[in-house]
Coordinates of C-alpha atoms in Angstrom, one line a residue:
X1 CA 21.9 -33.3 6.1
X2 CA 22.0 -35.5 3.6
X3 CA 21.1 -35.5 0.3
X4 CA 17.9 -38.2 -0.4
X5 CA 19.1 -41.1 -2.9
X6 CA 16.4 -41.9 -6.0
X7 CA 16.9 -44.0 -9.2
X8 CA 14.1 -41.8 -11.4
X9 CA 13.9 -37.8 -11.3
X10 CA 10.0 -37.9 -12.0
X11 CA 10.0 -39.9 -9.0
X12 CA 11.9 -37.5 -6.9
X13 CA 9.7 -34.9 -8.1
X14 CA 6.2 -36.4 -7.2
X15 CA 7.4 -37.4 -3.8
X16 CA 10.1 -34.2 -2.3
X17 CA 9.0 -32.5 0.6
X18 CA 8.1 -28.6 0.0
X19 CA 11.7 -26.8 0.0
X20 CA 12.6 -23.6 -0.2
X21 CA 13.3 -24.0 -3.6
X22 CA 9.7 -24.6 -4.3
X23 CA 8.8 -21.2 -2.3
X24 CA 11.1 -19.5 -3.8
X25 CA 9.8 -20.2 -7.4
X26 CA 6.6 -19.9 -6.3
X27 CA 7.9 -16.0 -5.3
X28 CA 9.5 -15.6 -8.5
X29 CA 7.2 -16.9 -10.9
X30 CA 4.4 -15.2 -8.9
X31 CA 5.5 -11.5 -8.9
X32 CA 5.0 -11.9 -13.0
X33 CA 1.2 -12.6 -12.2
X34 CA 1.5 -9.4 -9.6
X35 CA 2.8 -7.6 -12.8
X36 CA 0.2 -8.9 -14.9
X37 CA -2.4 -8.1 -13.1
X38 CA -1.5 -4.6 -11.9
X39 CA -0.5 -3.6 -15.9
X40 CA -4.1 -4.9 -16.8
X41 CA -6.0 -3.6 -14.8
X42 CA -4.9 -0.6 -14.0
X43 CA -6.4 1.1 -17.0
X44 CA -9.7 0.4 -15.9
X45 CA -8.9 2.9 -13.0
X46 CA -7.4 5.6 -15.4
X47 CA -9.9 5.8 -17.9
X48 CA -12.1 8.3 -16.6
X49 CA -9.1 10.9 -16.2
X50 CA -8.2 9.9 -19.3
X51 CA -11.9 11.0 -20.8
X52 CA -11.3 14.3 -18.4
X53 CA -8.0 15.3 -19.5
X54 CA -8.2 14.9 -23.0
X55 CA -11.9 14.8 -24.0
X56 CA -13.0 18.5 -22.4
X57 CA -15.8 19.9 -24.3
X58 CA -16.1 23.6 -23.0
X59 CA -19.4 24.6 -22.1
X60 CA -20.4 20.8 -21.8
X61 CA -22.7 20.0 -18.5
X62 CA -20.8 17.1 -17.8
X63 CA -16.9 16.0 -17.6
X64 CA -15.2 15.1 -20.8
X65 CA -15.2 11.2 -21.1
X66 CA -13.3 8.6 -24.1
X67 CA -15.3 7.8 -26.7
X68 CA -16.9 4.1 -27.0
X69 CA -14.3 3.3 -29.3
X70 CA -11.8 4.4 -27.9
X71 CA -12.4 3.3 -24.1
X72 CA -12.9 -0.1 -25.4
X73 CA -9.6 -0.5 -27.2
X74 CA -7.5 1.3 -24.6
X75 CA -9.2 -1.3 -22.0
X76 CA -9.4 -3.9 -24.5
X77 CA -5.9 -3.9 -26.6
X78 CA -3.5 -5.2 -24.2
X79 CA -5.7 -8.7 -24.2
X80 CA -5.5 -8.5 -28.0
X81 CA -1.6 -8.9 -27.2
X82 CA -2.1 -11.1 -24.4
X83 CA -3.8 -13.6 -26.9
X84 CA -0.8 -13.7 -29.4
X85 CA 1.7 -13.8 -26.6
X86 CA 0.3 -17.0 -24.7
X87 CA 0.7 -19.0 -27.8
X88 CA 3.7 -17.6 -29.2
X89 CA 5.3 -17.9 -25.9
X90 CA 3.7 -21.0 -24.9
X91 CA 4.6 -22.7 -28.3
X92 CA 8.4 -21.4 -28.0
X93 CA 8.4 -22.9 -24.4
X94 CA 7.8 -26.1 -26.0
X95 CA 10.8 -25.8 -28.6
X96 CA 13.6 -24.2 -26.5
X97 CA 12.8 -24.9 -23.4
X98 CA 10.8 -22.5 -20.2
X99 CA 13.5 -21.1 -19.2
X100 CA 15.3 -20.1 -22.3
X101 CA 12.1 -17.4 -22.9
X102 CA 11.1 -16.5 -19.3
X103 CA 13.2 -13.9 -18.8
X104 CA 12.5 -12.3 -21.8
X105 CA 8.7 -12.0 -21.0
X106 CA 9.6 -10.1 -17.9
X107 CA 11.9 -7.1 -20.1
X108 CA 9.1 -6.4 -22.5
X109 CA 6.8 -6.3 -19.3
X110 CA 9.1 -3.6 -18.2
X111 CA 9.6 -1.9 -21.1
X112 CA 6.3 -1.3 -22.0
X113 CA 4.9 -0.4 -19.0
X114 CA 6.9 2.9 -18.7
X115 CA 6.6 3.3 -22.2
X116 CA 3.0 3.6 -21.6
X117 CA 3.4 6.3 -19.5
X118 CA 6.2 8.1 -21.8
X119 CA 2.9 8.1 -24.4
X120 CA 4.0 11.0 -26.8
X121 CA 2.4 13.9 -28.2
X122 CA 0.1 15.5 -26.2
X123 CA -3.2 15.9 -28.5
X124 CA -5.8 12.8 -27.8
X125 CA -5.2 11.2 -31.1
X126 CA -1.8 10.6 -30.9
X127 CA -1.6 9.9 -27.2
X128 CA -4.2 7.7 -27.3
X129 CA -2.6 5.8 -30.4
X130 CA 1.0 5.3 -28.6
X131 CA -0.7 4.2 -25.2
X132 CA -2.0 1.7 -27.4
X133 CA 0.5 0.7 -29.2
X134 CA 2.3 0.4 -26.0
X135 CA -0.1 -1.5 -24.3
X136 CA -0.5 -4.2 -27.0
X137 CA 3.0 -5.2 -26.8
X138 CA 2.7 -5.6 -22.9
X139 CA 0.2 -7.4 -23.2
X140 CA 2.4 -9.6 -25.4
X141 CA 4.7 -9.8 -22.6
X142 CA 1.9 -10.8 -19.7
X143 CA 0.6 -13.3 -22.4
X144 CA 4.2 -15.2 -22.0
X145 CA 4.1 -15.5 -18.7
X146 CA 0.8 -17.4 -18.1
X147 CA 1.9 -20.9 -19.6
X148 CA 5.3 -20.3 -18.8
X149 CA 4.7 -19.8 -15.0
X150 CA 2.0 -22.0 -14.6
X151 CA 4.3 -24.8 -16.3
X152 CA 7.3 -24.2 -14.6
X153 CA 5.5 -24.4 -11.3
X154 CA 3.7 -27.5 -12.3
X155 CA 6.6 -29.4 -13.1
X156 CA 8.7 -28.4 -10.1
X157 CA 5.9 -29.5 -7.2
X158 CA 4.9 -32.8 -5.9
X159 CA 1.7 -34.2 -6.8
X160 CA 0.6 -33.9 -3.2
X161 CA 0.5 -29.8 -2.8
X162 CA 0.5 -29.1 -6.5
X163 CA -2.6 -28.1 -7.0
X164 CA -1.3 -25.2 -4.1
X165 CA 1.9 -24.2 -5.7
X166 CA 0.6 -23.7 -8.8
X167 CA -2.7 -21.7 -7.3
X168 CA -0.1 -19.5 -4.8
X169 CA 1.4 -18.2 -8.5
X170 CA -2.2 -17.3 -9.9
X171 CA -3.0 -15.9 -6.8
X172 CA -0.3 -13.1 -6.6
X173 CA -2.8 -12.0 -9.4
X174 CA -5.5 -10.6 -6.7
X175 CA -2.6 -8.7 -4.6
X176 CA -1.6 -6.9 -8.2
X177 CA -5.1 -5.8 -8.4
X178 CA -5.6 -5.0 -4.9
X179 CA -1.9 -2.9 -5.2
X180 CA -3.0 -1.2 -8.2
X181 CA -6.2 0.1 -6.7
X182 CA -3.9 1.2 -3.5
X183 CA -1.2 3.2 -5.8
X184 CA -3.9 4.5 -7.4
X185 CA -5.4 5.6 -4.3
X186 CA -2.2 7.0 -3.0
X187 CA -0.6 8.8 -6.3
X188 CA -4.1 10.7 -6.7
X189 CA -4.5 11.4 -2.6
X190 CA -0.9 13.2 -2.9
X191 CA -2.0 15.2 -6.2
X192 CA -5.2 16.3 -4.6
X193 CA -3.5 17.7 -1.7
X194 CA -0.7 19.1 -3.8
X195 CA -2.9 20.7 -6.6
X196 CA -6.2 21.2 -5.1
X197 CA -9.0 22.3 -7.6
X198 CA -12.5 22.9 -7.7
X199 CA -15.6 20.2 -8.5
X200 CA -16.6 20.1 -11.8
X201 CA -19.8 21.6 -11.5
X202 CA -18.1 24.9 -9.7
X203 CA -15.2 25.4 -12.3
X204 CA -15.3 23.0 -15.6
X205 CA -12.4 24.1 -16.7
X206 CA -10.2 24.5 -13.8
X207 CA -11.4 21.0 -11.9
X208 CA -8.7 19.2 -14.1
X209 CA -5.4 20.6 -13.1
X210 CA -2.5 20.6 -16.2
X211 CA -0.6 18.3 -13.3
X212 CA -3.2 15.3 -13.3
X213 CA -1.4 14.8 -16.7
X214 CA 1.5 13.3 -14.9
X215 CA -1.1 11.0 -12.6
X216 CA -2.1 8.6 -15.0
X217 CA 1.5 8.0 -16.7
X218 CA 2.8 7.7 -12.9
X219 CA 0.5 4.7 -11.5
X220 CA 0.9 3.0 -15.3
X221 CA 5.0 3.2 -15.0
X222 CA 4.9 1.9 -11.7
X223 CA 4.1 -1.7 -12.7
X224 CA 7.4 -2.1 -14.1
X225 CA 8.9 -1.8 -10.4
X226 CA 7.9 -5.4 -9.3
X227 CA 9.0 -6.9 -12.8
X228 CA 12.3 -5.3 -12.6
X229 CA 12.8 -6.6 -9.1
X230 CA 12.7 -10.5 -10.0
X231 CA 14.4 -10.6 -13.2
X232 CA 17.6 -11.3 -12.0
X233 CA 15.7 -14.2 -10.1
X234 CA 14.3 -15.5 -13.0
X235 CA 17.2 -15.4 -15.3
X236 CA 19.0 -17.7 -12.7
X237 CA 16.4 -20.3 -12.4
X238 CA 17.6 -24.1 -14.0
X239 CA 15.4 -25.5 -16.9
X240 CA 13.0 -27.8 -15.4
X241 CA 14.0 -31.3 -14.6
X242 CA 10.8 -32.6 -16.6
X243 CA 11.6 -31.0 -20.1
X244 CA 15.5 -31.2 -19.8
X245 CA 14.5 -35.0 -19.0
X246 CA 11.7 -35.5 -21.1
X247 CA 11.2 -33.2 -24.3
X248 CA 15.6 -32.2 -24.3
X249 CA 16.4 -35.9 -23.5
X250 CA 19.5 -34.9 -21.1
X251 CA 18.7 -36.9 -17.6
X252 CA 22.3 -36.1 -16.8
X253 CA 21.6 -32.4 -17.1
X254 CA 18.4 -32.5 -15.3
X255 CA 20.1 -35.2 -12.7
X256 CA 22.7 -32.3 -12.2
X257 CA 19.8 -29.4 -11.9
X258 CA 18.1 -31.6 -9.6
X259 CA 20.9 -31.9 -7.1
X260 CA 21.3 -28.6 -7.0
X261 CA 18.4 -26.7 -6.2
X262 CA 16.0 -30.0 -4.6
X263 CA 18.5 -31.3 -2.3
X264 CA 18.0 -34.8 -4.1
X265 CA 20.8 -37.2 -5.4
X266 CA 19.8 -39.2 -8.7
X267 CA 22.8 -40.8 -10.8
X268 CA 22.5 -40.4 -14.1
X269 CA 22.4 -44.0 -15.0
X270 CA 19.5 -44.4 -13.0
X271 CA 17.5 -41.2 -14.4
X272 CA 17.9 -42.7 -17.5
X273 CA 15.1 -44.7 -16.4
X274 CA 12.4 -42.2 -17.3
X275 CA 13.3 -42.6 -20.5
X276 CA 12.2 -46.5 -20.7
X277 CA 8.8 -45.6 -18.2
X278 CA 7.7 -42.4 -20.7
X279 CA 5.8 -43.5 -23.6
X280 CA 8.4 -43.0 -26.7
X281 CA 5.2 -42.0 -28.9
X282 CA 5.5 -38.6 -29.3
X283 CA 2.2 -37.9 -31.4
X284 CA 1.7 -34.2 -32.3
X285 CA -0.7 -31.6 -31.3
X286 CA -2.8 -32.0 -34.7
X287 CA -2.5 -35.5 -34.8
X288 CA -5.4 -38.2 -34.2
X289 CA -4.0 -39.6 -31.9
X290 CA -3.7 -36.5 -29.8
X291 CA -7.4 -35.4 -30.5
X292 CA -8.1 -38.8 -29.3
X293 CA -6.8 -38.7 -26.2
X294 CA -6.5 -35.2 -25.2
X295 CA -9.1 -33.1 -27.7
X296 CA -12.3 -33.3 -25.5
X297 CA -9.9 -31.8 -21.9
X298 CA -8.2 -29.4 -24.7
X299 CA -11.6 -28.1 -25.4
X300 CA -13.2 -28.2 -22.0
X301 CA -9.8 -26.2 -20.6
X302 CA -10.2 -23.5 -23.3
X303 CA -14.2 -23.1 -23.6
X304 CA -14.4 -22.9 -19.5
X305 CA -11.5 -20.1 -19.2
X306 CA -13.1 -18.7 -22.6
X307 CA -16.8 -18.8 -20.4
X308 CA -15.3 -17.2 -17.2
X309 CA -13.2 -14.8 -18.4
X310 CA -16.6 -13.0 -20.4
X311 CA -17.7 -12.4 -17.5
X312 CA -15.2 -12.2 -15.2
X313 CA -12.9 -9.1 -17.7
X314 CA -16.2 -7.6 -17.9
X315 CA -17.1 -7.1 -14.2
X316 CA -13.7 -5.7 -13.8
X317 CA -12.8 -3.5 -16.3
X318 CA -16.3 -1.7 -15.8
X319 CA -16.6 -2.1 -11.7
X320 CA -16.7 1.5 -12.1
X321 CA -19.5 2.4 -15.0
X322 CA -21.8 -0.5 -12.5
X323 CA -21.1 1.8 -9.4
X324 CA -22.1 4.7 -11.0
X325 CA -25.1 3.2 -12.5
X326 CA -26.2 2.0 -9.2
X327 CA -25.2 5.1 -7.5
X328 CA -22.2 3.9 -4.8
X329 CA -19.9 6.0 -6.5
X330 CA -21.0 10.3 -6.2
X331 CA -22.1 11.9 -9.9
X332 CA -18.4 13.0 -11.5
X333 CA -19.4 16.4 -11.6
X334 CA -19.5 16.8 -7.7
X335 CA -15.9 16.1 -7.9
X336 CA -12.7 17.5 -9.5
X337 CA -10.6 15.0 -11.9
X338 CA -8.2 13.6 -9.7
X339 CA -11.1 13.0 -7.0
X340 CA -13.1 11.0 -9.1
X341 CA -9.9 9.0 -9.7
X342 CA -9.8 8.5 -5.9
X343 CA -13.0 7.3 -5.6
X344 CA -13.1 4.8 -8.5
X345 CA -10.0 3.5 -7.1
X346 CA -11.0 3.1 -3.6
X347 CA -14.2 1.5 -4.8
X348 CA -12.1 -1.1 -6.2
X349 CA -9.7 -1.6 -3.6
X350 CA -13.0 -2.4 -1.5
X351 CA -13.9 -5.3 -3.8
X352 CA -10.7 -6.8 -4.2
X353 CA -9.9 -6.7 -0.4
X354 CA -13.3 -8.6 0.9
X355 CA -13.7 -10.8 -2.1
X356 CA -10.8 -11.0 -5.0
X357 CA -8.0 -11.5 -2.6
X358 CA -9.7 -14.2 -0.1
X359 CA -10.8 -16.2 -3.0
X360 CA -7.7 -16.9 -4.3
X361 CA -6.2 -17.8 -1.2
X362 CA -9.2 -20.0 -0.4
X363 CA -8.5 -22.3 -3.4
X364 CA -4.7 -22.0 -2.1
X365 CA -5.4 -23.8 0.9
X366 CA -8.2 -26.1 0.0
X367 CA -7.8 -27.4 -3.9
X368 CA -5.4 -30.5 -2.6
X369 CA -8.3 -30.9 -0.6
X370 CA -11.2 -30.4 -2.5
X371 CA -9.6 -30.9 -6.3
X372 CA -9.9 -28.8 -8.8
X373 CA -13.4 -30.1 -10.2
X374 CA -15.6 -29.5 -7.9
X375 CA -13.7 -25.9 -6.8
X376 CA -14.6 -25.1 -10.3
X377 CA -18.4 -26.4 -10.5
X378 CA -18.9 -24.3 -7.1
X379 CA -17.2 -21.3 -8.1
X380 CA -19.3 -21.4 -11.3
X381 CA -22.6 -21.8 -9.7
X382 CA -22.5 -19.5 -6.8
X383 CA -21.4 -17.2 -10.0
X384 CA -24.5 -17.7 -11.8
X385 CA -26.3 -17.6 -8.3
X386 CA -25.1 -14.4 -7.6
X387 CA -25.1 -12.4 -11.0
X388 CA -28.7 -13.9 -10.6
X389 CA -29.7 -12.3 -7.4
X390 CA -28.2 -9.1 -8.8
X391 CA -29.8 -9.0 -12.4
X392 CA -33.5 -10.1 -11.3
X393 CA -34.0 -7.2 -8.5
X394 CA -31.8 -5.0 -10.0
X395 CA -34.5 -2.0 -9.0
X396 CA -34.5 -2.8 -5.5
X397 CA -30.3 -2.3 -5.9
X398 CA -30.3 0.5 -7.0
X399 CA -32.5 2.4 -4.0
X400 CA -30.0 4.3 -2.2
X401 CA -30.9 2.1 1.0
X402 CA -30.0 -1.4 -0.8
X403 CA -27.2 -0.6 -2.5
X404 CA -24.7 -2.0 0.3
X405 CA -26.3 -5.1 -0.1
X406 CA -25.4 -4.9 -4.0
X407 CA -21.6 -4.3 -3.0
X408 CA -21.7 -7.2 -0.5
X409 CA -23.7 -9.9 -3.2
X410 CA -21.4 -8.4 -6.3
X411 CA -18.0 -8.9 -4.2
X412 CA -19.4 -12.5 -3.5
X413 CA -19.2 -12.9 -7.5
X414 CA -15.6 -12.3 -7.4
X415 CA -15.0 -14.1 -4.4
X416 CA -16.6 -17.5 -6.2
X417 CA -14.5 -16.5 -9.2
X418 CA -11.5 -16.4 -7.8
X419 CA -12.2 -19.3 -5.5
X420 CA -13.4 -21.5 -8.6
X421 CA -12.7 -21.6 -11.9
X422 CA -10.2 -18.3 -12.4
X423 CA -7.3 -20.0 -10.4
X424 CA -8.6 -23.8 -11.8
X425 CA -8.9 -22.6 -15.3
X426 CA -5.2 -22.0 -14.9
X427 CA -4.0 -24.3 -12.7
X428 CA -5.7 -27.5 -15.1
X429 CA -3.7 -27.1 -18.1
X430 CA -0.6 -27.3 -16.8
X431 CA -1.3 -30.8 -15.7
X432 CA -2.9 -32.4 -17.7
X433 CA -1.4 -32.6 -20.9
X434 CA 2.5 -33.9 -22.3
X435 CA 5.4 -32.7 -21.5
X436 CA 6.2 -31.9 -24.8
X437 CA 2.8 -30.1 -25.8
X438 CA 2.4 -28.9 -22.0
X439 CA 3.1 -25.0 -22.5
X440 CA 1.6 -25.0 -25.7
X441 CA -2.1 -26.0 -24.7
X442 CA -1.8 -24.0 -21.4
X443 CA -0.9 -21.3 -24.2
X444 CA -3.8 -22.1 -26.5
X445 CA -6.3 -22.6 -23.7
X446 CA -5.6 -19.1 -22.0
X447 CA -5.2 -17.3 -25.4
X448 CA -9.2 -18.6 -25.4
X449 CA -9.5 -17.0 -22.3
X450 CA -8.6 -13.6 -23.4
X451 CA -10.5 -13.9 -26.2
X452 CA -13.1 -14.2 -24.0
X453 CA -11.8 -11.2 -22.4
X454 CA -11.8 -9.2 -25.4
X455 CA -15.2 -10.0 -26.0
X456 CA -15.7 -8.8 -22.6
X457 CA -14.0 -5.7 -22.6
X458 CA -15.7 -4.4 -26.1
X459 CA -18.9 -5.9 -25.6
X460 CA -19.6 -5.2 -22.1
X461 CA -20.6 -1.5 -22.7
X462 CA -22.6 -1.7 -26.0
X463 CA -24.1 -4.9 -24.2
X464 CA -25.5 -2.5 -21.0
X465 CA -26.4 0.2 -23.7
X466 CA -28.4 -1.5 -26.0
X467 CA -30.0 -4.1 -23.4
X468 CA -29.9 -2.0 -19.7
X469 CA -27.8 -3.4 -16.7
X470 CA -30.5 -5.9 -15.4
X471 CA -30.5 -7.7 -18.9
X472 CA -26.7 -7.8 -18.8
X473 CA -26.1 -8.8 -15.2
X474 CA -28.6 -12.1 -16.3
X475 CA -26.7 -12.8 -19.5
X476 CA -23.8 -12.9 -17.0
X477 CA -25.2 -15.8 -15.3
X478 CA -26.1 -18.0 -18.5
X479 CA -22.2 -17.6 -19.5
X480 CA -21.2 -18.7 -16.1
X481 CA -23.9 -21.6 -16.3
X482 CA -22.4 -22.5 -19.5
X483 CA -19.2 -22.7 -17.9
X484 CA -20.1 -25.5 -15.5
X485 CA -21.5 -27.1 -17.9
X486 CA -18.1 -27.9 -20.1
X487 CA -16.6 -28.3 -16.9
X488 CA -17.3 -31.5 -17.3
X489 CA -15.3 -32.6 -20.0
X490 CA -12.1 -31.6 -18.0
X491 CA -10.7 -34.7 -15.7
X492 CA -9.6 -34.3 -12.0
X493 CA -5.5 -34.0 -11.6
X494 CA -5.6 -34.3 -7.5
X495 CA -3.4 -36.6 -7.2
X496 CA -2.0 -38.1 -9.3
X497 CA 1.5 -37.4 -11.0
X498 CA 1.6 -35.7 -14.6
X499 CA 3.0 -38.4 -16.4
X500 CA -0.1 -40.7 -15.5
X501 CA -2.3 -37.5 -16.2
X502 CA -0.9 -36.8 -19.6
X503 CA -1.0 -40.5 -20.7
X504 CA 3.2 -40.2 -20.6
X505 CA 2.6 -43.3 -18.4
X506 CA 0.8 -46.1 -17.2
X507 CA -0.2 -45.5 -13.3
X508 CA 1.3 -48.1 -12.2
X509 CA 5.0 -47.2 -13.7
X510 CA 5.5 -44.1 -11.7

């Protein structure tokens, strides 16, 4: 077949039909958000063994369990890392190009995650300091791979499926969680049957085998597996025809990448012609000119992914303290160490199968449809709906005889989340801003997210102790309100091509 003739490269791009390149990346850059996803929050499952293993108090009535502090910065430390990663990573996108640093993101994934199971020592202080440690600096990792991936997908697609490509990467994120809850669900099954022991209430000391030691450190190493597995992938990918065009000013180079994996022909005299349709003022990120044009959507991307992801870290990281509170999940001393594991994990595994999953692939198939705006007002509302109808009646849920309907309604939150503004949140920056400054303010608006996410993951618990679940679960739904309100400061991309989005041209010079 031949190769289809264009005189301008941002043309081809806005206008090629979905190849198997475009699946392909979408593979690749996607099995980093599988890895993300699995590495963060997979803790949440672990914890609890954790607390058994190394925080027995003989003679106690109940298991051993972390301390606050200390269950809030092993669930909490990796987004400390994620925050400095997305803007060191997205800012070095930016300079030297996506692909130069995309690879890299991936070996510190991998690293770290066995590293984290190799924790040394085996007294709580200095186990618990290393998994730290180790944690923050995957976290690092994860954090480069959010503007990186989102970028590189946004400036490979058309305009027309877009919005889909760059949701199809965010949504490898629900299969990580949903994978880390089966692995989870699998290593401790095989344990049980190997090393059976009694429930805590029948032997203390003896429901925590010395072999659920090896448990924890197995399901965290095992996230490196799907990192390892695409880094060759990764490290072959071409620099994006957009910044080798735009922000390197090499057309021929991106002319020659273009031919290669697009199955487009563009001479190099005629991709020169970007050059004269892009806007030759290249105003900086602190400059007026920038806050002008771009400060209002800079500040409505990062305060709605700082909104969302309060409430959105905090649900997940303590799925398993709301359970127990409402009673799904059986007391922890009915059950040895590794079955409690098993249970936590399946209860997860539940949720992310009938809501986390389908919502992602929901926005998949509809945002070219619907656009991204009003995914992300609906998502937001049937949120604050939801965490509503949970928070007012929270007696009634917690009746043994209601609490299905507390499952069903609480996997509905997650369902509107994911279809709504946790893939939009992502998929918006990467669109609407330069080429130039592209990575960075995807960086800087999800580093806002994870701050939100820290403030979720310390403050959730204190937040439940000092107020009671009901007060929480309705101080939920304001955040989630507030996020639909500064929704509105962030523009529709469906579309349209980035160049007219960013303000890199006029619409009617693409």
């Amino acid at each position: 077949m031949a190769k289809q003739e264009h005189s301008s490269i941002l043309e081809a791009l806005d206008v090629k039909k979905v190849t198997w390149y475009h699946v392909t990346t979408v593979i690749i850059s996607g099995m980093g958000f599988f890895t993300d996803s699995y590495d963060l929050f997979v803790i949440s499952l672990v914890t609890k063994l954790l607390g058994r293993i190394y925080y027995h108090h003989p003679g106690s009535s109940s298991p051993g369990s972390l301390p606050d502090g200390i269950s809030a910065a092993v669930s909490g430390v990796a987004f400390a890392g994620t925050f400095i990663g997305q803007i060191f990573f997205g800012c070095l996108g930016d300079k030297l190009g996506r692909k130069r640093v995309y690879g890299l993101t991936l070996v510190i994934m991998t690293v770290c995650s066995i590293c984290s199971g190799l924790s040394l020592g085996s007294d709580p202080k200095t186990v618990m300091v290393t998994l730290c440690f180790f944690r923050f600096w995957l976290g690092f990792g994860i954090g480069g791979d959010y503007p990186l991936s989102a970028t590189i997908m946004s400036e490979y697609a058309n305009k027309r499926t877009r919005g889909a490509f760059i949701a199809a990467v965010f949504a490898m994120q629900g299969f990580g969680i949903l994978t880390a809850g089966c692995v989870s669900l699998l290593v401790s099954a095989i344990f049980d049957h190997q090393f059976p022991s009694p429930a805590y209430m029948v032997d203390p000391a003896a429901s925590t085998v010395p072999q659920a030691d090896y448990v924890w450190r197995i399901i965290l190493m095992l996230g490196a597996v799907p990192a390892l597995l695409t880094y060759y992938w990764r490290a072959k990918m071409p620099e994006t025809a957009r910044y080798t065009s735009l922000v390197a000013k090499n057309p021929e180079k991106a002319a020659s990448d273009m031919s290669k994996v697009l199955d487009v022909d563009i001479e190099a005299g005629f991709a020169k012609n970007d050059q004269a349709r892009v806007s030759s003022d290249e105003f900086g990120l602190f400059s007026k000119k920038f806050l002008r044009r771009h400060g209002l959507h800079l500040l409505g991307t990062a305060t709605t992914w700082f909104l969302l992801d309060i409430a959105f870290y905090s649900q997940n990281l303590f799925q398993k303290d709301i359970f127990t509170t409402i009673g799904w999940l059986p007391s922890a001393k009915t059950m040895n160490a590794i079955q409690e594991l098993y249970q936590i994990a399946k209860a997860q595994t539940l949720i992310a199968l009938c809501g986390t999953v389908p919502g992602y692939w929901f926005t998949v198939g509809l945002i070219d449809w619907m656009g991204r705006f009003k995914i992300q007002v609906l998502g937001f509302s049937f949120m604050t709906a939801c965490l509503i109808g949970l928070g007012i009646p929270y007696h009634h849920w917690t009746l043994p005889h209601n609490r299905i309907g507390f499952v069903v309604l609480y996997s509905l939150t997650f369902f509107f989340c994911n279809f709504g503004p946790n893939a939009t949140t992502f998929i918006v920056p990467a669109e609407i801003f330069p080429a130039r400054l592209r990575a960075t303010c995807h960086g800087i608006s999800a580093a806002s997210g994870k701050a939100g996410a820290m403030v979720g993951s310390f403050g959730f618990a204190a937040l439940v102790k000092a107020v009671g679940m009901k007060i929480t679960l309705l101080i939920m739904a304001g955040i989630s309100f507030l996020g639909l309100l500064f929704s509105f400061l962030v523009p529709e991309p469906n579309g349209k091509s980035l160049e007219e989005l960013s303000g890199e041209a006029e619409p009617e010079k693409i």
